[in-house]
Short mmCIF file of C-alpha atoms in Angstrom, two decimals:
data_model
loop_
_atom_site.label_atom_id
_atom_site.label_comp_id
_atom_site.label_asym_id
_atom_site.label_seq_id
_atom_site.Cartn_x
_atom_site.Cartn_y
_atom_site.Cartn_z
CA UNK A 1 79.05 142.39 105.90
CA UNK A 2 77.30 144.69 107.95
CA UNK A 3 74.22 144.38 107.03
CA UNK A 4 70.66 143.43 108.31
CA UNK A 5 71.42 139.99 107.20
CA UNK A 6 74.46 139.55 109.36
CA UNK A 7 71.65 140.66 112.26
CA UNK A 8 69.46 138.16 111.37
CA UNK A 9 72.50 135.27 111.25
CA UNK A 10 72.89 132.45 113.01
CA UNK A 11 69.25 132.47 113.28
CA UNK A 12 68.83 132.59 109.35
CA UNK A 13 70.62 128.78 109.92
CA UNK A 14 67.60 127.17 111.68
CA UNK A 15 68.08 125.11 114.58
CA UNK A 16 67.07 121.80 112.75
CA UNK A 17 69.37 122.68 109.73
CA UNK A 18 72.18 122.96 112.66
CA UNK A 19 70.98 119.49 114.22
CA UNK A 20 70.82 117.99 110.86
CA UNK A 21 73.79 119.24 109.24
CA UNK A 22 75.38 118.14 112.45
CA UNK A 23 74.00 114.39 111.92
CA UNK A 24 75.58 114.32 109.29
CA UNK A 25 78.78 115.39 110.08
CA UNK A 26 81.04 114.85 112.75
CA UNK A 27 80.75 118.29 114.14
CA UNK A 28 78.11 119.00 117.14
CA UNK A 29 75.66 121.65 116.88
CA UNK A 30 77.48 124.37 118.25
CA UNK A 31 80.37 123.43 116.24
CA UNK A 32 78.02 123.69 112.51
CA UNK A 33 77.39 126.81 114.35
CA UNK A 34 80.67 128.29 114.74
CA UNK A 35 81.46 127.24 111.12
CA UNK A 36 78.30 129.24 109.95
CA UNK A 37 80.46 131.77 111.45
CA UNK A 38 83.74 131.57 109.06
CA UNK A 39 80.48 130.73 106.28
CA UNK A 40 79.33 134.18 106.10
CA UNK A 41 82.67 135.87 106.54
CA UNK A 42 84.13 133.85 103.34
CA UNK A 43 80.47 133.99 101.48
CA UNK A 44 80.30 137.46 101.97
CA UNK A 45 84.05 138.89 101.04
CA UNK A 46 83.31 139.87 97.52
CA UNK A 47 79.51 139.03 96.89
CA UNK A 48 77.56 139.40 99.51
CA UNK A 49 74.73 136.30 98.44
CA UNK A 50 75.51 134.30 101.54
CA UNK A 51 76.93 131.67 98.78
CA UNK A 52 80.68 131.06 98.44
CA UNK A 53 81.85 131.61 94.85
CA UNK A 54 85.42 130.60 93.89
CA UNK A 55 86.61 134.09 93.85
CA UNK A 56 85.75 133.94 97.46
CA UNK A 57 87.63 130.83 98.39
CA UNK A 58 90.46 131.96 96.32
CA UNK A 59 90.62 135.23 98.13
CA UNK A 60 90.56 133.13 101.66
CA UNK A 61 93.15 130.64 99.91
CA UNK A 62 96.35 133.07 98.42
CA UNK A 63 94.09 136.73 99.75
CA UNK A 64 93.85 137.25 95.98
CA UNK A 65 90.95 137.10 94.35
CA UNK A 66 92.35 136.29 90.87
CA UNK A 67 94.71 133.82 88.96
CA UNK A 68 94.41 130.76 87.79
CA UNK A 69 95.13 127.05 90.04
CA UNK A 70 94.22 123.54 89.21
CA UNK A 71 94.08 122.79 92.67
CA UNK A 72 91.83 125.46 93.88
CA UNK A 73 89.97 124.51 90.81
CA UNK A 74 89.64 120.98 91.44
CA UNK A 75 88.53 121.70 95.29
CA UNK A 76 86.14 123.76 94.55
CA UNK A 77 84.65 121.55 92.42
CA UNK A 78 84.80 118.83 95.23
CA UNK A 79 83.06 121.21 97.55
CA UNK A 80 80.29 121.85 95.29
CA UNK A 81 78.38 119.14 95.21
CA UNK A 82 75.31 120.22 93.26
CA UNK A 83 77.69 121.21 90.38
CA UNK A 84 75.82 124.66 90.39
CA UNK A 85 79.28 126.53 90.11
CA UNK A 86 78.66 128.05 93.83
CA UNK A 87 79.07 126.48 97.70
CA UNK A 88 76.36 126.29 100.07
CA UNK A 89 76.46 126.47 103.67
CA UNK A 90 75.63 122.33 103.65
CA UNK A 91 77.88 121.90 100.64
CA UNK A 92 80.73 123.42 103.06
CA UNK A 93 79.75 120.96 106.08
CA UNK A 94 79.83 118.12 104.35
CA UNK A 95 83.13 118.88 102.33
CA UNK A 96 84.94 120.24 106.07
CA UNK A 97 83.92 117.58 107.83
CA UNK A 98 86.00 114.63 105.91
CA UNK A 99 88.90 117.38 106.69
CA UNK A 100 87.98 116.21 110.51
CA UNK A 101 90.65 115.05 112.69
CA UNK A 102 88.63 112.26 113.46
CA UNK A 103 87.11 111.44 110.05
CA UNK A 104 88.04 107.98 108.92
CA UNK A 105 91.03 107.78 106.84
CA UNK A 106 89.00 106.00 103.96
CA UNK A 107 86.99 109.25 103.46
CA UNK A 108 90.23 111.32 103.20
CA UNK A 109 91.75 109.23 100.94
CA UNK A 110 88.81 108.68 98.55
CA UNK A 111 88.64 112.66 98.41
CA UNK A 112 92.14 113.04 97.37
CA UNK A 113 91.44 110.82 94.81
CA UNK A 114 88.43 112.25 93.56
CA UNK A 115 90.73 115.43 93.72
CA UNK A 116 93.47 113.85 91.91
CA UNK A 117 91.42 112.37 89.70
CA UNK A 118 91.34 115.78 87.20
CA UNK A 119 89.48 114.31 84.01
CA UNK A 120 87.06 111.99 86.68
CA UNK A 121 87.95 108.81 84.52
CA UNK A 122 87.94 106.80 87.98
CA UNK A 123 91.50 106.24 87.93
CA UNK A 124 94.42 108.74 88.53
CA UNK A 125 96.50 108.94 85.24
CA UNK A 126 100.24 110.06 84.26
CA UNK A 127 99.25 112.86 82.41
CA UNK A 128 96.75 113.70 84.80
CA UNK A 129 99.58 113.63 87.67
CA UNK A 130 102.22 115.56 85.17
CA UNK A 131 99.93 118.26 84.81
CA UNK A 132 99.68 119.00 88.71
CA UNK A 133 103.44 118.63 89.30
CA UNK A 134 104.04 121.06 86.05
CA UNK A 135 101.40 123.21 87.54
CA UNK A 136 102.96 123.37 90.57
CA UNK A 137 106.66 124.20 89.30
CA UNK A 138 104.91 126.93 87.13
CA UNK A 139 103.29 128.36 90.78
CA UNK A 140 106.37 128.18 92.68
CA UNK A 141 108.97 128.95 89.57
CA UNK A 142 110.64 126.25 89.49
CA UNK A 143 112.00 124.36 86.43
CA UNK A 144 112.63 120.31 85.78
CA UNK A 145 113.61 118.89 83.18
CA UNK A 146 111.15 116.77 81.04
CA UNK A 147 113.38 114.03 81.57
CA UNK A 148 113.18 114.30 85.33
CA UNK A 149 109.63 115.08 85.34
CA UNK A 150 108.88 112.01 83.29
CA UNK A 151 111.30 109.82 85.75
CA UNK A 152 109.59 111.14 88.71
CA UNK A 153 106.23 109.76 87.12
CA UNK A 154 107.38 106.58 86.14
CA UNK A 155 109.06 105.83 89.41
CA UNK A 156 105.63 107.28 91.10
CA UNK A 157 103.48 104.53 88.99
CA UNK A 158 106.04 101.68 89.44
CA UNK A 159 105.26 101.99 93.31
CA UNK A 160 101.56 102.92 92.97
CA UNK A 161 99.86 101.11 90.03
CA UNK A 162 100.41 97.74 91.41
CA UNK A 163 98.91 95.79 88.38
CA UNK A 164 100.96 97.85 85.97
CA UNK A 165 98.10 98.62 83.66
CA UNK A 166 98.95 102.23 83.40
CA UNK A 167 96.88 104.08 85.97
CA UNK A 168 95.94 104.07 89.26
CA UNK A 169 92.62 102.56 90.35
CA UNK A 170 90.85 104.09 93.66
CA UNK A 171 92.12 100.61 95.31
CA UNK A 172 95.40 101.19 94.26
CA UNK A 173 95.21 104.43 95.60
CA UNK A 174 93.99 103.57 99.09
CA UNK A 175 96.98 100.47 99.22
CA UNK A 176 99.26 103.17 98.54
CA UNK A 177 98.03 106.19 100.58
CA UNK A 178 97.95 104.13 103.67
CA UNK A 179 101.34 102.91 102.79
CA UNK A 180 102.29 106.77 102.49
CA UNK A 181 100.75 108.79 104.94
CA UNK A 182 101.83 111.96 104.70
CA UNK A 183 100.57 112.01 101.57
CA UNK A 184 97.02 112.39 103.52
CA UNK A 185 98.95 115.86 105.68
CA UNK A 186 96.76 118.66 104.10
CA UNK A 187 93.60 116.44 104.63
CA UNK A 188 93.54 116.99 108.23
CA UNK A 189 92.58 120.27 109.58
CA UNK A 190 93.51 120.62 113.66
CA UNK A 191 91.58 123.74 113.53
CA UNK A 192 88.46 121.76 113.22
CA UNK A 193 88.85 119.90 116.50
CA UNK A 194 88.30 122.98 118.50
CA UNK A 195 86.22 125.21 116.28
CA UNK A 196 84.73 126.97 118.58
CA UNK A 197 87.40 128.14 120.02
CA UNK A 198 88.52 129.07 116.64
CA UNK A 199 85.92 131.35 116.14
CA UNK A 200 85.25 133.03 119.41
CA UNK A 201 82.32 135.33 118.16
CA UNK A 202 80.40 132.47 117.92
CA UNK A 203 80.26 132.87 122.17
CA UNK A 204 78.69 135.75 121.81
CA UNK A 205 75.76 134.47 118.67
CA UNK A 206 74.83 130.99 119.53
CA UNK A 207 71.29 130.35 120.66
CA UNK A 208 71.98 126.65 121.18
CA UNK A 209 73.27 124.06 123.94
CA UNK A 210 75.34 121.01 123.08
CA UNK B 1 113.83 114.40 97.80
CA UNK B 2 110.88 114.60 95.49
CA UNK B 3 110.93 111.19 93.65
CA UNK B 4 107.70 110.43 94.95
CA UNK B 5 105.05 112.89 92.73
CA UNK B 6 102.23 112.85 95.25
CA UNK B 7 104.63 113.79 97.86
CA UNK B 8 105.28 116.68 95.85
CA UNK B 9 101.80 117.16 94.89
CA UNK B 10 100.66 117.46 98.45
CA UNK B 11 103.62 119.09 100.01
CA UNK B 12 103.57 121.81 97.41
CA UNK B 13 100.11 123.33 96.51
CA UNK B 14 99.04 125.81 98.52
CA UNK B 15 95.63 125.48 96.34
CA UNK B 16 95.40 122.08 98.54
CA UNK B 17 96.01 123.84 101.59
CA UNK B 18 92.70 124.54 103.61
CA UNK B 19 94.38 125.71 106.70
CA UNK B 20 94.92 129.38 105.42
CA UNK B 21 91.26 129.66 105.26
CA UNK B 22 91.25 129.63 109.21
CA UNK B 23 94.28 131.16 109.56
CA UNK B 24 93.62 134.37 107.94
CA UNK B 25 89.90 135.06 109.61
#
């Protein structure tokens, strides 16, 4: 990372892209700053193109930059809005910010849906929720029955899919998040309250006053 | 423990888990 481009950086991030990108977010200027900061470190860790690529967010993720998982996969995929198979520093605001403490819950839930949501049908179905669970036992080694696995999803949808039609609508999904909060935990990053702080070299780069 | 799927879901991925991202910078 040592290059004449990590010189030139924050100040390759102009001032108005930090005031905009902080618009519209719900970090401050200073803040987009500091997360320009964790930006280059991640975009630069195996390609150095100032774009994340998922073998870089993997390697942040497990510090492996190989192996396959759906939920890496799927987050990715969330975080790259343009669909252009890399992030972008804006891409990464946007994403990070409904991660926000104080980010309304609405936005958290809809993006676990959307992340839920594997095939993108617009509603979250049993296969769809068998395949994370039996991707997860695979990750961590552990082994259910099918019999269990299929009561476990049947007893999920008989609490979630309140009209019983088989799947779980985004309403559904926000009656039943809210009922269950913790299912929300890993949509909350603390870190992001006090980013700065998080980041320290930012003190030393920023050009800006809040 | 698990009979709720989500719960597991959630609880369980570590690909779902953002916070290592900060932690190991």
């Amino acid at each position: 990372c040592f290059d004449s481009r990590r010189r030139q950086s924050p100040r390759s991030c102009q001032h108005a892209d930090l005031a905009r990108l902080a618009h519209e977010s719900r970090f401050s200027v200073n803040e987009v700053e500091a997360l320009y900061e964790l930006f280059k470190k991640l975009s630069c860790s195996i390609i150095d193109d100032g774009l994340i690529h998922k073998e870089e967010l993997r390697l942040a993720l497990f510090q492996a930059p190989y192996g396959e998982n759906l939920f890496l996969d799927r987050v990715f995929d969330l975080f790259d809005e343009k669909k252009n198979g890399v992030i972008e520093f804006e891409e990464f605001i946007h994403a990070l910010s409904v991660f926000h403490p104080y980010a309304p819950i609405e936005e958290k839930i809809d993006f676990a849906f959307r992340l839920y949501d594997l095939r993108q049908t617009g509603f979250i179905e049993p296969e769809e929720v068998r395949e994370m669970v039996a991707a997860i036992l695979k990750e961590s080694d552990m082994i259910l029955s099918d019999e269990l696995l299929t009561m476990i999803i049947d007893k999920t949808f008989a609490d979630a899919d309140s009209d019983k039609d088989g799947k779980i609508s985004k309403q559904e999904w926000m009656a039943y998040a809210l009922k269950h909060p913790t299912l929300l935990k890993n949509m909350t990053l603390p870190y992001l309250k006090d980013v700065t702080t998080a980041f320290p070299s930012f003190i030393f780069n920023t050009e800006v006053e809040d | 423990k698990f009979f709720n799927a989500f719960e597991f879901i959630s609880s369980m991925s570590s690909g779902f888990d953002l916070s290592s991202m900060f932690e190991n910078k």
